[in-house]
Coordinates of C-alpha atoms in Angstrom, one line a residue:
X1 CA 7.2 12.0 7.9
X2 CA 6.8 15.7 7.2
X3 CA 10.6 16.0 7.4
X4 CA 11.0 13.5 4.5
X5 CA 8.4 15.2 2.4
X6 CA 10.0 18.6 2.9
X7 CA 13.4 17.2 2.1
X8 CA 12.2 15.5 -1.1
X9 CA 10.4 18.7 -2.2
X10 CA 13.6 20.8 -1.6
X11 CA 15.7 18.3 -3.6
X12 CA 13.3 18.6 -6.6
X13 CA 13.4 22.4 -6.4
X14 CA 17.2 22.4 -6.2
X15 CA 17.6 20.2 -9.3
X16 CA 15.0 21.8 -11.5
X17 CA 14.5 25.4 -10.3
X18 CA 17.7 27.1 -11.6
X19 CA 16.5 27.4 -15.2
X20 CA 17.1 30.1 -17.7
X21 CA 15.3 33.4 -17.1
X22 CA 13.1 33.1 -20.3
X23 CA 11.7 29.8 -18.8
X24 CA 10.0 31.6 -16.0
X25 CA 6.7 32.6 -17.5
X26 CA 3.5 32.9 -15.6
X27 CA 0.7 31.0 -17.3
X28 CA -1.8 33.5 -16.1
X29 CA -0.2 36.3 -18.2
X30 CA -0.9 34.3 -21.4
X31 CA -4.5 34.8 -22.7
X32 CA -6.3 31.5 -22.8
X33 CA -7.2 31.9 -26.5
X34 CA -3.5 32.4 -27.3
X35 CA -2.2 29.3 -25.5
X36 CA -0.6 26.6 -27.7
X37 CA -2.4 23.3 -27.8
X38 CA 1.0 21.6 -27.3
X39 CA 3.2 22.2 -24.3
X40 CA 5.9 24.8 -24.5
X41 CA 9.3 23.1 -24.4
X42 CA 12.3 24.6 -22.6
X43 CA 15.8 23.3 -22.8
X44 CA 17.2 23.7 -19.3
X45 CA 20.7 23.7 -17.9
X46 CA 19.5 21.3 -15.1
X47 CA 18.2 18.8 -17.7
X48 CA 21.5 19.0 -19.7
X49 CA 23.6 18.5 -16.6
X50 CA 21.4 15.6 -15.4
X51 CA 21.6 13.7 -18.8
X52 CA 25.3 14.4 -19.0
X53 CA 25.7 12.9 -15.6
X54 CA 23.9 9.7 -16.6
X55 CA 26.1 9.4 -19.7
X56 CA 29.3 9.8 -17.7
X57 CA 28.1 7.1 -15.3
X58 CA 27.8 4.7 -18.3
X59 CA 24.0 4.7 -18.8
X60 CA 22.7 4.4 -22.3
X61 CA 20.3 7.3 -22.7
X62 CA 18.2 5.4 -25.2
X63 CA 17.2 3.2 -22.3
X64 CA 16.3 6.1 -20.0
X65 CA 13.0 8.0 -19.7
X66 CA 12.4 11.4 -18.2
X67 CA 9.6 13.9 -18.1
X68 CA 9.3 17.1 -15.9
X69 CA 6.4 19.4 -16.7
X70 CA 4.3 22.0 -15.0
X71 CA 1.2 20.9 -13.1
X72 CA -1.1 22.3 -15.8
X73 CA 0.8 20.5 -18.5
X74 CA 1.5 23.7 -20.5
X75 CA 5.2 23.7 -20.0
X76 CA 7.8 20.9 -20.3
X77 CA 11.1 21.5 -18.5
X78 CA 12.8 18.2 -19.2
X79 CA 12.0 15.4 -21.7
X80 CA 13.8 12.3 -22.7
X81 CA 12.0 9.4 -24.5
X82 CA 8.8 10.3 -22.6
X83 CA 6.7 8.7 -25.4
X84 CA 8.6 5.4 -25.1
X85 CA 7.2 2.5 -23.0
X86 CA 9.5 1.3 -20.3
X87 CA 9.1 -1.4 -17.7
X88 CA 8.0 0.7 -14.7
X89 CA 9.6 -1.7 -12.1
X90 CA 9.2 -0.4 -8.6
X91 CA 7.7 2.9 -9.8
X92 CA 4.4 0.9 -10.2
X93 CA 4.2 1.0 -6.4
X94 CA 3.2 4.7 -6.8
X95 CA 0.1 3.6 -8.8
X96 CA -0.8 1.0 -6.1
X97 CA -0.4 3.7 -3.4
X98 CA -2.6 6.2 -5.2
X99 CA -5.3 3.6 -5.8
X100 CA -5.3 2.7 -2.1
X101 CA -5.2 6.3 -0.9
X102 CA -8.0 7.3 -3.3
X103 CA -10.2 4.4 -2.4
X104 CA -9.6 4.2 1.4
X105 CA -8.2 7.6 2.5
X106 CA -4.8 8.3 4.2
X107 CA -6.1 7.8 7.8
X108 CA -7.6 4.4 7.1
X109 CA -6.7 1.6 9.4
X110 CA -7.0 -2.1 8.4
X111 CA -8.8 -4.2 10.9
X112 CA -8.4 -7.9 11.5
X113 CA -10.8 -9.3 14.0
X114 CA -12.4 -12.5 15.3
X115 CA -16.2 -12.8 15.8
X116 CA -18.1 -15.7 17.3
X117 CA -21.6 -17.1 17.2
X118 CA -23.2 -19.2 19.9
X119 CA -22.2 -19.4 23.5
X120 CA -19.0 -20.3 25.4
X121 CA -19.0 -23.0 28.0
X122 CA -16.4 -21.6 30.4
X123 CA -16.0 -25.0 32.2
X124 CA -15.0 -26.9 29.1
X125 CA -13.6 -23.8 27.3
X126 CA -15.8 -24.7 24.3
X127 CA -17.5 -22.4 21.9
X128 CA -20.7 -24.0 20.7
X129 CA -20.9 -22.0 17.4
X130 CA -18.6 -20.7 14.7
X131 CA -15.4 -18.6 14.9
X132 CA -15.3 -16.0 12.2
X133 CA -12.2 -14.1 11.1
X134 CA -12.9 -10.7 9.5
X135 CA -10.0 -9.4 7.4
X136 CA -9.9 -6.1 5.5
X137 CA -6.6 -7.0 3.8
X138 CA -4.0 -5.5 6.2
X139 CA -0.9 -5.5 4.0
X140 CA 1.5 -5.4 7.0
X141 CA -0.2 -8.0 9.2
X142 CA 2.4 -10.5 10.5
X143 CA 2.6 -13.7 12.4
X144 CA 3.1 -11.9 15.7
X145 CA -0.1 -9.9 15.1
X146 CA -2.0 -13.0 14.3
X147 CA -0.6 -14.8 17.4
X148 CA -1.7 -12.0 19.7
X149 CA -5.1 -11.9 18.0
X150 CA -5.6 -15.7 18.6
X151 CA -4.5 -15.3 22.2
X152 CA -7.2 -12.7 22.7
X153 CA -9.6 -15.4 21.6
X154 CA -8.2 -17.9 24.2
X155 CA -8.6 -15.2 26.9
X156 CA -12.3 -15.3 26.1
X157 CA -12.2 -18.8 27.4
X158 CA -12.2 -20.5 24.0
X159 CA -9.9 -23.6 23.5
X160 CA -12.3 -25.6 21.3
X161 CA -14.9 -24.7 18.7
X162 CA -17.8 -26.9 18.1
X163 CA -18.4 -25.4 14.6
X164 CA -16.6 -24.0 11.7
X165 CA -13.8 -21.4 11.3
X166 CA -15.0 -18.9 8.7
X167 CA -12.8 -16.4 6.9
X168 CA -14.4 -13.3 5.3
X169 CA -12.6 -10.7 3.3
X170 CA -9.1 -10.6 1.7
X171 CA -6.7 -12.2 4.1
X172 CA -2.9 -12.3 3.9
X173 CA -0.1 -12.2 6.5
X174 CA 3.7 -12.6 6.5
X175 CA 4.8 -14.2 3.2
X176 CA 1.4 -15.8 2.6
X177 CA 0.3 -13.5 -0.2
X178 CA -3.1 -15.0 -1.1
X179 CA -6.2 -15.6 0.9
X180 CA -6.2 -19.3 0.1
X181 CA -2.6 -19.8 1.3
X182 CA -3.1 -17.6 4.4
X183 CA -6.3 -19.4 5.4
X184 CA -4.4 -22.8 5.3
X185 CA -1.7 -21.3 7.5
X186 CA -4.4 -19.9 9.9
X187 CA -5.6 -23.5 10.6
X188 CA -2.2 -24.6 11.6
X189 CA -1.6 -21.5 13.7
X190 CA -4.9 -21.9 15.6
X191 CA -4.0 -25.5 16.5
X192 CA -0.5 -24.4 17.5
X193 CA -1.9 -21.9 19.9
X194 CA -4.4 -24.2 21.4
X195 CA -7.6 -23.6 19.5
X196 CA -9.2 -26.7 18.1
X197 CA -12.3 -26.9 16.0
X198 CA -14.6 -29.8 14.9
X199 CA -15.9 -28.3 11.7
X200 CA -14.0 -27.0 8.6
X201 CA -12.3 -23.8 7.7
X202 CA -14.0 -22.0 4.9
X203 CA -15.0 -18.7 3.4
X204 CA -18.3 -17.1 4.5
X205 CA -20.1 -14.0 5.5
X206 CA -19.5 -11.9 8.6
X207 CA -21.8 -12.7 11.6
X208 CA -21.8 -12.9 15.3
X209 CA -20.1 -10.8 18.1
X210 CA -16.6 -9.3 18.0
X211 CA -14.3 -10.8 20.6
X212 CA -10.8 -9.8 19.4
X213 CA -9.4 -7.1 17.2
X214 CA -6.1 -5.8 15.7
X215 CA -5.7 -2.4 13.9
X216 CA -2.9 -1.6 11.5
X217 CA -1.0 1.7 11.4
X218 CA -2.6 4.3 9.1
X219 CA -2.5 3.8 5.3
X220 CA -0.5 7.0 5.1
X221 CA 2.3 5.4 7.1
X222 CA 2.0 2.1 5.4
X223 CA 2.5 3.5 1.9
X224 CA 5.3 5.8 3.1
X225 CA 7.3 2.9 4.5
X226 CA 6.4 0.7 1.4
X227 CA 7.7 3.3 -1.0
X228 CA 10.7 4.6 1.0
X229 CA 12.1 1.0 1.2
X230 CA 10.5 -0.4 -2.0
X231 CA 8.9 -3.3 -0.2
X232 CA 7.4 -5.6 -2.8
X233 CA 5.5 -7.8 -0.4
X234 CA 3.6 -4.9 1.1
X235 CA 2.7 -3.5 -2.4
X236 CA 1.5 -6.9 -3.6
X237 CA -0.7 -7.4 -0.5
X238 CA -2.0 -3.8 -0.7
X239 CA -2.9 -4.3 -4.3
X240 CA -4.9 -7.4 -3.4
X241 CA -6.6 -5.6 -0.5
X242 CA -8.0 -2.8 -2.8
X243 CA -9.2 -5.2 -5.5
X244 CA -6.2 -6.1 -7.7
X245 CA -5.3 -4.7 -11.1
X246 CA -9.0 -3.6 -11.8
X247 CA -8.8 -1.2 -8.8

């Protein structure tokens, strides 16, 4: 991963570093009281070459947006229609990634786990209690992961649940992008893998003892793959996991 980050950084430097000598001005040399309230604008050779390249490839520059500025916002090195609103398309995944990383941290791992209440009758392979699925919104959870998780439940001697199946937290997997749809599919998957239950499947609070667990890869790796390959499904599920648009 570090290799890709270094390569990307070098590419940015190669494109935008060779600017005219008068553009290289150290902000610290300018007294604070003398700094302009608006950013200083430079016209760079790199910007001109880039825009000319777009035009030669047939792009209408009126439909393009570009802004390259210093981190402190005092200097603008490239600007094209930066005040114009555009459909961000896949770039919006960056905002989703930042929201998730800010809220959860780069080393966060999503957990999906089964808990149980009551006791298991080993002879009849019956849980006299509820089976609870805890989901923290793993955006890359798939059917294979869920099947392995349910098999961990059956290895605990559970083939029948005299009680309810309870789902707590945001839960999605595979192409089932909402908790409601994924919960319905969970019912079918449980039955397919030999776990029957007498009650209903419903939302509810976490309780009981953990009997099976699955951890995702780190959030850092998840968002890297998501953005490197522009995976819409992962971005949608990640957005739901951190609270949707309000996050």
